[in-house]
mmCIF file of C-alpha atoms in Angstrom:
data_model
loop_
_atom_site.group_PDB
_atom_site.id
_atom_site.type_symbol
_atom_site.label_atom_id
_atom_site.label_comp_id
_atom_site.label_asym_id
_atom_site.label_seq_id
_atom_site.Cartn_x
_atom_site.Cartn_y
_atom_site.Cartn_z
ATOM 1 C CA UNK A 22 -24.892 9.479 44.038
ATOM 2 C CA UNK A 23 -24.085 12.518 41.922
ATOM 3 C CA UNK A 24 -20.377 12.203 42.792
ATOM 4 C CA UNK A 25 -20.466 8.513 41.862
ATOM 5 C CA UNK A 26 -21.996 9.343 38.472
ATOM 6 C CA UNK A 27 -19.399 12.043 37.791
ATOM 7 C CA UNK A 28 -16.664 9.602 38.794
ATOM 8 C CA UNK A 29 -18.009 6.989 36.380
ATOM 9 C CA UNK A 30 -18.052 9.550 33.573
ATOM 10 C CA UNK A 31 -14.421 10.424 34.224
ATOM 11 C CA UNK A 32 -13.400 6.764 34.216
ATOM 12 C CA UNK A 33 -15.461 5.827 31.167
ATOM 13 C CA UNK A 34 -14.946 8.987 29.096
ATOM 14 C CA UNK A 35 -11.892 7.584 27.209
ATOM 15 C CA UNK A 36 -13.980 4.545 26.271
ATOM 16 C CA UNK A 37 -16.821 6.678 24.937
ATOM 17 C CA UNK A 38 -14.333 8.960 23.162
ATOM 18 C CA UNK A 39 -12.862 6.042 21.262
ATOM 19 C CA UNK A 40 -16.273 4.928 19.991
ATOM 20 C CA UNK A 41 -16.661 7.849 17.595
ATOM 21 C CA UNK A 42 -14.523 8.163 14.461
ATOM 22 C CA UNK A 43 -14.892 11.426 12.533
ATOM 23 C CA UNK A 44 -15.643 11.240 8.839
ATOM 24 C CA UNK A 45 -13.041 13.636 7.521
ATOM 25 C CA UNK A 46 -13.666 16.523 5.168
ATOM 26 C CA UNK A 47 -11.612 16.364 1.963
ATOM 27 C CA UNK A 48 -11.643 17.198 -1.719
ATOM 28 C CA UNK A 49 -10.389 15.312 -4.741
ATOM 29 C CA UNK A 50 -8.460 17.588 -7.100
ATOM 30 C CA UNK A 51 -9.860 17.258 -10.647
ATOM 31 C CA UNK A 52 -7.344 16.243 -13.334
ATOM 32 C CA UNK A 53 -4.597 15.776 -10.763
ATOM 33 C CA UNK A 54 -2.446 14.164 -13.443
ATOM 34 C CA UNK A 55 -2.663 15.220 -17.082
ATOM 35 C CA UNK A 56 -1.952 12.569 -19.688
ATOM 36 C CA UNK A 57 -0.951 13.249 -23.308
ATOM 37 C CA UNK A 58 -3.830 13.030 -25.821
ATOM 38 C CA UNK A 59 -2.771 9.582 -27.036
ATOM 39 C CA UNK A 60 -2.221 7.971 -23.615
ATOM 40 C CA UNK A 61 -4.464 6.333 -21.014
ATOM 41 C CA UNK A 62 -3.697 4.559 -17.773
ATOM 42 C CA UNK A 63 -4.496 0.922 -17.218
ATOM 43 C CA UNK A 64 -4.969 -0.277 -13.669
ATOM 44 C CA UNK A 65 -3.089 2.251 -11.530
ATOM 45 C CA UNK A 66 -1.259 -0.049 -9.149
ATOM 46 C CA UNK A 67 1.278 2.380 -7.697
ATOM 47 C CA UNK A 68 1.904 6.037 -6.919
ATOM 48 C CA UNK A 69 4.816 7.825 -5.214
ATOM 49 C CA UNK A 70 6.049 11.407 -4.761
ATOM 50 C CA UNK A 71 9.679 12.574 -4.604
ATOM 51 C CA UNK A 72 11.250 15.461 -2.674
ATOM 52 C CA UNK A 73 10.499 17.893 -5.522
ATOM 53 C CA UNK A 74 6.827 16.995 -5.630
ATOM 54 C CA UNK A 75 7.111 14.958 -8.826
ATOM 55 C CA UNK A 76 4.503 12.192 -9.069
ATOM 56 C CA UNK A 77 5.381 8.696 -10.261
ATOM 57 C CA UNK A 78 2.632 6.359 -11.435
ATOM 58 C CA UNK A 79 3.153 2.634 -11.970
ATOM 59 C CA UNK A 80 0.346 1.420 -14.196
ATOM 60 C CA UNK A 81 -0.727 -1.849 -15.745
ATOM 61 C CA UNK A 82 -0.757 -0.385 -19.222
ATOM 62 C CA UNK A 83 1.095 -1.288 -22.415
ATOM 63 C CA UNK A 84 -0.519 -4.740 -22.629
ATOM 64 C CA UNK A 85 -3.123 -4.392 -25.369
ATOM 65 C CA UNK A 86 -1.227 -6.604 -27.837
ATOM 66 C CA UNK A 87 0.044 -9.296 -25.478
ATOM 67 C CA UNK A 88 -1.477 -12.623 -24.488
ATOM 68 C CA UNK A 89 -3.954 -12.803 -21.622
ATOM 69 C CA UNK A 90 -1.305 -14.459 -19.453
ATOM 70 C CA UNK A 91 2.252 -13.206 -19.584
ATOM 71 C CA UNK A 92 1.438 -9.817 -21.101
ATOM 72 C CA UNK A 93 3.734 -6.867 -20.420
ATOM 73 C CA UNK A 94 1.410 -4.957 -18.113
ATOM 74 C CA UNK A 95 3.675 -2.277 -16.656
ATOM 75 C CA UNK A 96 4.639 1.317 -17.391
ATOM 76 C CA UNK A 97 6.316 3.895 -15.159
ATOM 77 C CA UNK A 98 5.233 7.486 -15.785
ATOM 78 C CA UNK A 99 6.491 10.749 -14.254
ATOM 79 C CA UNK A 100 4.502 13.985 -13.760
ATOM 80 C CA UNK A 101 5.566 17.345 -12.374
ATOM 81 C CA UNK A 102 3.942 18.832 -9.204
ATOM 82 C CA UNK A 103 1.154 20.390 -11.286
ATOM 83 C CA UNK A 104 0.339 16.992 -12.814
ATOM 84 C CA UNK A 105 1.911 17.733 -16.204
ATOM 85 C CA UNK A 106 3.262 14.622 -17.933
ATOM 86 C CA UNK A 107 7.048 14.631 -18.168
ATOM 87 C CA UNK A 108 8.241 11.240 -19.417
ATOM 88 C CA UNK A 109 7.992 7.490 -19.409
ATOM 89 C CA UNK A 110 10.829 5.822 -17.494
ATOM 90 C CA UNK A 111 12.223 2.409 -18.443
ATOM 91 C CA UNK A 112 10.258 2.030 -21.653
ATOM 92 C CA UNK A 113 10.550 -1.580 -22.819
ATOM 93 C CA UNK A 114 12.424 -2.629 -19.654
ATOM 94 C CA UNK A 115 13.172 -6.351 -19.308
ATOM 95 C CA UNK A 116 11.714 -6.346 -15.773
ATOM 96 C CA UNK A 117 8.305 -5.060 -16.822
ATOM 97 C CA UNK A 118 5.682 -7.741 -16.470
ATOM 98 C CA UNK A 119 2.929 -6.923 -13.947
ATOM 99 C CA UNK A 120 3.183 -3.610 -12.084
ATOM 100 C CA UNK A 121 2.606 -3.680 -8.330
ATOM 101 C CA UNK A 122 4.035 -0.700 -6.403
ATOM 102 C CA UNK A 123 6.440 2.218 -6.791
ATOM 103 C CA UNK A 124 8.369 3.988 -4.007
ATOM 104 C CA UNK A 125 10.888 6.851 -3.819
ATOM 105 C CA UNK A 126 13.763 6.739 -1.309
ATOM 106 C CA UNK A 127 15.424 9.650 0.531
ATOM 107 C CA UNK A 128 17.827 10.189 -2.374
ATOM 108 C CA UNK A 129 14.982 10.420 -4.920
ATOM 109 C CA UNK A 130 15.784 7.054 -6.452
ATOM 110 C CA UNK A 131 12.636 5.436 -7.834
ATOM 111 C CA UNK A 132 11.996 1.776 -6.967
ATOM 112 C CA UNK A 133 9.492 -0.400 -8.796
ATOM 113 C CA UNK A 134 8.203 -3.701 -7.431
ATOM 114 C CA UNK A 135 7.065 -5.911 -10.309
ATOM 115 C CA UNK A 136 4.958 -8.809 -9.096
ATOM 116 C CA UNK A 137 5.035 -10.589 -12.441
ATOM 117 C CA UNK A 138 8.802 -10.679 -12.964
ATOM 118 C CA UNK A 139 9.663 -11.175 -9.257
ATOM 119 C CA UNK A 140 12.055 -8.222 -9.390
ATOM 120 C CA UNK A 141 12.568 -4.936 -7.586
ATOM 121 C CA UNK A 142 14.324 -2.331 -9.747
ATOM 122 C CA UNK A 143 15.973 0.937 -8.694
ATOM 123 C CA UNK A 144 16.202 3.894 -11.088
ATOM 124 C CA UNK A 145 18.358 6.922 -10.338
ATOM 125 C CA UNK A 146 16.728 10.368 -10.747
ATOM 126 C CA UNK A 147 17.928 10.433 -14.370
ATOM 127 C CA UNK A 148 15.897 7.300 -15.092
ATOM 128 C CA UNK A 149 18.633 4.672 -15.432
ATOM 129 C CA UNK A 150 18.662 1.291 -13.697
ATOM 130 C CA UNK A 151 21.189 1.205 -10.834
ATOM 131 C CA UNK A 152 20.148 -1.890 -8.865
ATOM 132 C CA UNK A 153 18.108 -5.042 -9.476
ATOM 133 C CA UNK A 154 16.892 -7.397 -6.744
ATOM 134 C CA UNK A 155 15.584 -10.839 -7.662
ATOM 135 C CA UNK A 156 15.469 -12.484 -11.092
ATOM 136 C CA UNK A 157 12.840 -12.791 -13.776
ATOM 137 C CA UNK A 158 11.795 -16.207 -15.010
ATOM 138 C CA UNK A 159 13.630 -17.013 -18.230
ATOM 139 C CA UNK A 160 11.662 -16.793 -21.466
ATOM 140 C CA UNK A 161 12.843 -20.295 -22.338
ATOM 141 C CA UNK A 162 10.867 -21.602 -19.338
ATOM 142 C CA UNK A 163 7.587 -20.723 -21.036
ATOM 143 C CA UNK A 164 4.714 -18.553 -19.935
ATOM 144 C CA UNK A 165 2.583 -21.043 -18.055
ATOM 145 C CA UNK A 166 0.984 -19.747 -14.868
ATOM 146 C CA UNK A 167 2.362 -21.203 -11.618
ATOM 147 C CA UNK A 168 0.302 -24.088 -10.259
ATOM 148 C CA UNK A 169 -2.402 -23.243 -7.736
ATOM 149 C CA UNK A 170 -2.887 -24.989 -4.409
ATOM 150 C CA UNK A 171 -0.478 -27.172 -2.507
ATOM 151 C CA UNK A 172 1.954 -26.124 0.209
ATOM 152 C CA UNK A 173 3.713 -22.744 -0.003
ATOM 153 C CA UNK A 174 7.018 -22.922 -1.877
ATOM 154 C CA UNK A 175 10.289 -23.040 0.007
ATOM 155 C CA UNK A 176 11.922 -19.644 0.502
ATOM 156 C CA UNK A 177 15.129 -18.937 -1.361
ATOM 157 C CA UNK A 178 17.435 -16.186 -0.181
ATOM 158 C CA UNK A 179 17.866 -13.417 -2.710
ATOM 159 C CA UNK A 180 14.883 -14.405 -4.851
ATOM 160 C CA UNK A 181 11.260 -13.326 -4.579
ATOM 161 C CA UNK A 182 7.937 -14.880 -5.462
ATOM 162 C CA UNK A 183 5.320 -12.272 -6.356
ATOM 163 C CA UNK A 184 6.712 -9.454 -4.154
ATOM 164 C CA UNK A 185 4.452 -6.552 -3.286
ATOM 165 C CA UNK A 186 6.245 -3.555 -1.743
ATOM 166 C CA UNK A 187 9.474 -2.040 -0.352
ATOM 167 C CA UNK A 188 10.440 0.372 2.453
ATOM 168 C CA UNK A 189 13.676 1.638 4.077
ATOM 169 C CA UNK A 190 15.005 2.534 7.485
ATOM 170 C CA UNK A 191 17.227 5.561 8.179
ATOM 171 C CA UNK A 192 20.384 3.544 7.403
ATOM 172 C CA UNK A 193 19.101 2.617 3.958
ATOM 173 C CA UNK A 194 18.349 -1.021 4.783
ATOM 174 C CA UNK A 195 15.510 -2.347 2.628
ATOM 175 C CA UNK A 196 12.450 -4.292 3.755
ATOM 176 C CA UNK A 197 10.512 -6.151 1.064
ATOM 177 C CA UNK A 198 7.085 -7.700 1.526
ATOM 178 C CA UNK A 199 7.367 -10.968 -0.368
ATOM 179 C CA UNK A 200 4.334 -11.377 -0.881
ATOM 180 C CA UNK A 201 1.694 -13.548 -2.517
ATOM 181 C CA UNK A 202 3.668 -16.805 -2.514
ATOM 182 C CA UNK A 203 6.486 -16.556 0.036
ATOM 183 C CA UNK A 204 4.518 -14.825 2.841
ATOM 184 C CA UNK A 205 7.572 -13.240 4.434
ATOM 185 C CA UNK A 206 9.538 -10.022 4.887
ATOM 186 C CA UNK A 207 13.057 -9.852 3.426
ATOM 187 C CA UNK A 208 15.726 -7.499 4.791
ATOM 188 C CA UNK A 209 18.487 -6.294 2.427
ATOM 189 C CA UNK A 210 21.267 -3.890 3.383
ATOM 190 C CA UNK A 211 21.892 -0.589 1.583
ATOM 191 C CA UNK A 212 24.445 -2.258 -0.721
ATOM 192 C CA UNK A 213 21.940 -4.833 -1.927
ATOM 193 C CA UNK A 214 23.333 -7.689 0.200
ATOM 194 C CA UNK A 215 20.916 -10.226 1.660
ATOM 195 C CA UNK A 216 20.577 -9.953 5.457
ATOM 196 C CA UNK A 217 17.672 -12.180 6.539
ATOM 197 C CA UNK A 218 13.973 -12.870 6.231
ATOM 198 C CA UNK A 219 11.192 -13.639 8.649
ATOM 199 C CA UNK A 220 7.651 -14.992 8.443
ATOM 200 C CA UNK A 221 5.712 -17.819 6.839
ATOM 201 C CA UNK A 222 2.136 -18.481 5.823
ATOM 202 C CA UNK A 223 -0.279 -18.572 8.749
ATOM 203 C CA UNK A 224 -2.282 -16.393 11.113
ATOM 204 C CA UNK A 225 -0.112 -16.393 14.240
ATOM 205 C CA UNK A 226 2.142 -13.555 15.345
ATOM 206 C CA UNK A 227 4.896 -13.128 12.764
ATOM 207 C CA UNK A 228 3.015 -15.171 10.176
ATOM 208 C CA UNK A 229 1.358 -13.675 7.100
ATOM 209 C CA UNK A 230 -1.401 -14.199 4.590
ATOM 210 C CA UNK A 231 -0.494 -11.906 1.691
ATOM 211 C CA UNK A 232 1.739 -9.206 3.168
ATOM 212 C CA UNK A 233 0.594 -6.583 0.683
ATOM 213 C CA UNK A 234 2.163 -3.297 1.788
ATOM 214 C CA UNK A 235 5.054 -2.289 4.044
ATOM 215 C CA UNK A 236 6.258 0.910 5.729
ATOM 216 C CA UNK A 237 8.930 1.974 8.227
ATOM 217 C CA UNK A 238 8.518 4.749 10.798
ATOM 218 C CA UNK A 239 11.167 7.224 11.986
ATOM 219 C CA UNK A 240 12.185 4.875 14.817
ATOM 220 C CA UNK A 241 12.862 2.021 12.396
ATOM 221 C CA UNK A 242 9.785 -0.031 13.261
ATOM 222 C CA UNK A 243 8.459 -2.069 10.332
ATOM 223 C CA UNK A 244 4.702 -2.098 9.642
ATOM 224 C CA UNK A 245 3.358 -4.925 7.502
ATOM 225 C CA UNK A 246 -0.139 -4.827 5.983
ATOM 226 C CA UNK A 247 -1.110 -8.466 6.538
ATOM 227 C CA UNK A 248 -4.105 -8.201 4.242
ATOM 228 C CA UNK A 249 -5.372 -11.780 4.276
ATOM 229 C CA UNK A 250 -5.393 -11.742 8.085
ATOM 230 C CA UNK A 251 -7.042 -8.280 8.163
ATOM 231 C CA UNK A 252 -4.428 -6.746 10.450
ATOM 232 C CA UNK A 253 -1.250 -4.682 10.582
ATOM 233 C CA UNK A 254 1.728 -6.275 12.305
ATOM 234 C CA UNK A 255 4.634 -4.240 13.710
ATOM 235 C CA UNK A 256 8.226 -5.504 14.059
ATOM 236 C CA UNK A 257 11.562 -4.041 14.984
ATOM 237 C CA UNK A 258 14.122 -3.850 12.181
ATOM 238 C CA UNK A 259 15.520 -7.263 13.113
ATOM 239 C CA UNK A 260 12.136 -8.947 12.703
ATOM 240 C CA UNK A 261 11.113 -9.231 16.361
ATOM 241 C CA UNK A 262 7.330 -9.037 16.694
ATOM 242 C CA UNK A 263 6.232 -5.985 18.692
ATOM 243 C CA UNK A 264 2.460 -5.707 18.346
ATOM 244 C CA UNK A 265 -0.465 -5.845 15.962
ATOM 245 C CA UNK A 266 -3.702 -3.947 15.471
ATOM 246 C CA UNK A 267 -6.843 -4.073 13.375
ATOM 247 C CA UNK A 268 -9.000 -1.375 11.819
ATOM 248 C CA UNK A 269 -12.482 -1.909 13.202
ATOM 249 C CA UNK A 270 -14.925 0.737 11.978
ATOM 250 C CA UNK A 271 -18.539 -0.322 11.295
ATOM 251 C CA UNK A 272 -19.529 -0.799 7.676
ATOM 252 C CA UNK A 273 -22.231 1.532 6.328
ATOM 253 C CA UNK A 274 -25.516 -0.326 5.757
ATOM 254 C CA UNK A 275 -25.545 0.608 2.067
ATOM 255 C CA UNK A 276 -21.953 -0.508 1.373
ATOM 256 C CA UNK A 277 -21.483 -2.776 -1.643
ATOM 257 C CA UNK A 278 -18.610 -4.823 -2.929
ATOM 258 C CA UNK A 279 -17.210 -4.125 -6.384
ATOM 259 C CA UNK A 280 -18.100 -7.634 -7.558
ATOM 260 C CA UNK A 281 -20.431 -10.353 -6.366
ATOM 261 C CA UNK A 282 -22.813 -10.102 -3.434
ATOM 262 C CA UNK A 283 -23.755 -6.658 -2.091
ATOM 263 C CA UNK A 284 -21.631 -7.190 1.045
ATOM 264 C CA UNK A 285 -19.812 -10.045 2.776
ATOM 265 C CA UNK A 286 -22.212 -12.060 4.884
ATOM 266 C CA UNK A 287 -22.015 -11.494 8.652
ATOM 267 C CA UNK A 288 -19.532 -13.862 10.198
ATOM 268 C CA UNK A 289 -17.640 -14.380 6.932
ATOM 269 C CA UNK A 290 -14.057 -15.626 7.405
ATOM 270 C CA UNK A 291 -11.324 -13.030 7.732
ATOM 271 C CA UNK A 292 -9.763 -12.281 4.373
ATOM 272 C CA UNK A 293 -8.734 -9.624 1.888
ATOM 273 C CA UNK A 294 -12.324 -8.403 1.478
ATOM 274 C CA UNK A 295 -12.878 -7.981 5.223
ATOM 275 C CA UNK A 296 -13.685 -4.435 6.289
ATOM 276 C CA UNK A 297 -10.452 -2.762 7.316
ATOM 277 C CA UNK A 298 -8.207 -5.417 5.744
ATOM 278 C CA UNK A 299 -5.183 -3.275 4.750
ATOM 279 C CA UNK A 300 -4.571 -3.203 1.003
ATOM 280 C CA UNK A 301 -2.474 -0.022 0.890
ATOM 281 C CA UNK A 302 -0.558 1.864 3.569
ATOM 282 C CA UNK A 303 1.700 4.918 3.928
ATOM 283 C CA UNK A 304 3.282 6.815 6.833
ATOM 284 C CA UNK A 305 3.606 10.600 6.752
ATOM 285 C CA UNK A 306 6.981 12.346 7.170
ATOM 286 C CA UNK A 307 7.865 14.728 9.983
ATOM 287 C CA UNK A 308 8.047 14.529 13.784
ATOM 288 C CA UNK A 309 4.383 13.614 14.332
ATOM 289 C CA UNK A 310 3.878 10.696 11.994
ATOM 290 C CA UNK A 311 0.463 9.344 11.075
ATOM 291 C CA UNK A 312 -0.577 6.398 8.938
ATOM 292 C CA UNK A 313 -3.133 6.170 6.145
ATOM 293 C CA UNK A 314 -4.608 2.776 5.295
ATOM 294 C CA UNK A 315 -7.021 1.770 2.511
ATOM 295 C CA UNK A 316 -9.214 -1.321 2.258
ATOM 296 C CA UNK A 317 -10.963 -3.006 -0.681
ATOM 297 C CA UNK A 318 -14.285 -3.222 1.140
ATOM 298 C CA UNK A 319 -16.063 -0.979 1.936
ATOM 299 C CA UNK A 320 -13.458 1.003 0.007
ATOM 300 C CA UNK A 321 -12.418 3.661 2.506
ATOM 301 C CA UNK A 322 -9.212 5.362 3.622
ATOM 302 C CA UNK A 323 -8.484 5.526 7.337
ATOM 303 C CA UNK A 324 -6.253 7.915 9.265
ATOM 304 C CA UNK A 325 -4.541 5.926 12.009
ATOM 305 C CA UNK A 326 -2.026 6.685 14.756
ATOM 306 C CA UNK A 327 1.084 4.532 14.791
ATOM 307 C CA UNK A 328 -0.241 2.689 17.832
ATOM 308 C CA UNK A 329 -3.337 1.675 15.879
ATOM 309 C CA UNK A 330 -6.073 4.129 16.880
ATOM 310 C CA UNK A 331 -8.353 5.147 14.002
ATOM 311 C CA UNK A 332 -8.821 8.925 14.209
ATOM 312 C CA UNK A 333 -10.612 9.564 10.909
ATOM 313 C CA UNK A 334 -12.181 7.936 7.883
ATOM 314 C CA UNK A 335 -12.862 9.270 4.402
ATOM 315 C CA UNK A 336 -14.519 8.232 1.162
ATOM 316 C CA UNK A 337 -16.367 5.156 0.026
ATOM 317 C CA UNK A 338 -16.399 2.718 -2.844
ATOM 318 C CA UNK A 339 -17.578 4.135 -6.175
ATOM 319 C CA UNK A 340 -16.691 5.646 -9.531
ATOM 320 C CA UNK A 341 -16.917 9.389 -8.861
ATOM 321 C CA UNK A 342 -14.206 11.735 -7.621
ATOM 322 C CA UNK A 343 -13.813 11.263 -3.891
ATOM 323 C CA UNK A 344 -14.905 7.642 -4.196
ATOM 324 C CA UNK A 345 -12.545 4.715 -4.605
ATOM 325 C CA UNK A 346 -12.240 1.567 -6.674
ATOM 326 C CA UNK A 347 -9.761 -0.709 -4.943
ATOM 327 C CA UNK A 348 -7.014 1.642 -3.786
ATOM 328 C CA UNK A 349 -3.812 -0.328 -4.398
ATOM 329 C CA UNK A 350 -1.193 2.137 -3.183
ATOM 330 C CA UNK A 351 -1.165 5.339 -1.159
ATOM 331 C CA UNK A 352 1.430 8.105 -1.071
ATOM 332 C CA UNK A 353 1.244 10.671 1.716
ATOM 333 C CA UNK A 354 3.903 13.384 1.229
ATOM 334 C CA UNK A 355 2.208 15.349 4.025
ATOM 335 C CA UNK A 356 -0.473 14.725 6.629
ATOM 336 C CA UNK A 357 -3.115 16.557 4.606
ATOM 337 C CA UNK A 358 -2.208 15.493 1.063
ATOM 338 C CA UNK A 359 -2.731 11.920 -0.142
ATOM 339 C CA UNK A 360 -2.365 10.306 -3.562
ATOM 340 C CA UNK A 361 -4.428 7.177 -4.179
ATOM 341 C CA UNK A 362 -3.761 4.759 -7.062
ATOM 342 C CA UNK A 363 -6.876 2.777 -8.002
ATOM 343 C CA UNK A 364 -7.101 -0.523 -9.834
ATOM 344 C CA UNK A 365 -10.764 -0.547 -10.810
ATOM 345 C CA UNK A 366 -11.093 3.104 -11.846
ATOM 346 C CA UNK A 367 -7.775 3.252 -13.755
ATOM 347 C CA UNK A 368 -6.747 6.557 -12.220
ATOM 348 C CA UNK A 369 -4.791 8.381 -9.518
ATOM 349 C CA UNK A 370 -6.588 10.806 -7.229
ATOM 350 C CA UNK A 371 -4.991 13.661 -5.313
ATOM 351 C CA UNK A 372 -6.855 14.160 -2.052
ATOM 352 C CA UNK A 373 -6.570 17.346 0.004
ATOM 353 C CA UNK A 374 -7.804 17.003 3.574
ATOM 354 C CA UNK A 375 -9.365 19.816 5.577
ATOM 355 C CA UNK A 376 -8.237 19.305 9.175
ATOM 356 C CA UNK A 377 -10.594 20.414 11.893
ATOM 357 C CA UNK A 378 -13.642 19.741 9.751
ATOM 358 C CA UNK A 379 -15.744 16.603 9.697
ATOM 359 C CA UNK A 380 -18.806 15.772 7.650
ATOM 360 C CA UNK A 381 -20.212 13.273 10.147
ATOM 361 C CA UNK A 382 -19.107 10.703 12.695
ATOM 362 C CA UNK A 383 -18.916 6.940 12.529
ATOM 363 C CA UNK A 384 -19.284 4.864 15.670
ATOM 364 C CA UNK A 385 -16.457 2.372 16.169
ATOM 365 C CA UNK A 386 -16.760 -0.859 18.081
#
C-alpha cells in the first residue's frame, strides 16, 4: 500500500506542482520617468525601450483644446535610462490622433501605432519619419465617429481599421494586429510591401475578437493577444495556427473592477474584462525567452512560459505604486525589468523583479 501511495505521488506530483503560482516579489521604482515642470502625461497607452536603455512613452496627451471626438490625443516622448526627459518626437505630426502602442525594432527605429488615424509610423533614431503604413481619413470627410453595430467591414489590403500593435521577425517582416474593426493580422515585408493577412471576427481557431497586442519569439512564431476571446493564439510566420492558451489564475476575493460592479458575476461571458484576458504582452530577449501578460481585471501582470504555463503573478488593481490601472502596454528589456504603461493612472511604472523570492502563492485551476 505504501508503494502504491508513493507511486501515485510521483504520477500526480506534476499536477499538484502546476496548481500553485507564486506571487512574485518586485518593487516599483519611484519617479521612473521625470517630466518637465510644465508637462503631464495623459493616458499612457504605450511604452518601449531601445538598445541604449532610452524609454519611449506614447501618451494620449495634447488634447485639452480639441473636441471630445476627433481630438489630437497623441504625443511621443523620449527619456534617457535614468528617466530624464530628452525630447518630444513628431510634435504636431499629421498621423497623431489617438495613441495606441509604441515599439522599437532591432535598429532602434521607433514605431507608433495610432488607432485613431489608422496609421503605423516609423521614426529613425534621429526622430524623422521614414515609413508610413496605412492612411488617415481625410479632413474633408468630417469627424463623425464610425457607425456602431452591423457586420465587420471588408478588409482592404494595405489599409488598417483601428490597428493596435506591431512586431517583427528576424528578417524584418512586420506583423500588425488590426485590430478593433478588422480582427486580423497583417504581414508586411521589411520594405513595406503587403504580403498577406489572416483572421476574421469570431471565436474559432484563427479568428479574433479584438487582437490587442502582438509579439514574435526568436523562432519566428507570432503570438496574438486575442483579448475579447480571453486567450493568446500562436501562429507560424505564414499564419498557420499552431496552438492557443489561456491564463487561468483564480481571482482574489477582494478584487474590484475599475468601473461598475465590484467584480464580473460568476459565469459572465468571456470578454475583455475576463480574468486573464490579455490586454498587453511582451516577450523578453535572450536565449531563454519568457512572456509577460497584463489583464484589465483583476489588474495583474503574469509571467508566462512561451508554451503557456503561468509561473508567477504580480500586483493588483489600484492607484498606488506597485498597483495597476489598466496596463495598456508592457516593455520587458530583460526578464527582471518591466515597464508598464497605464491608462487609468496616467503614468509609466518601472518594475524591478526579485527572482527567487515570492510574497505568497496563488492556487491555479
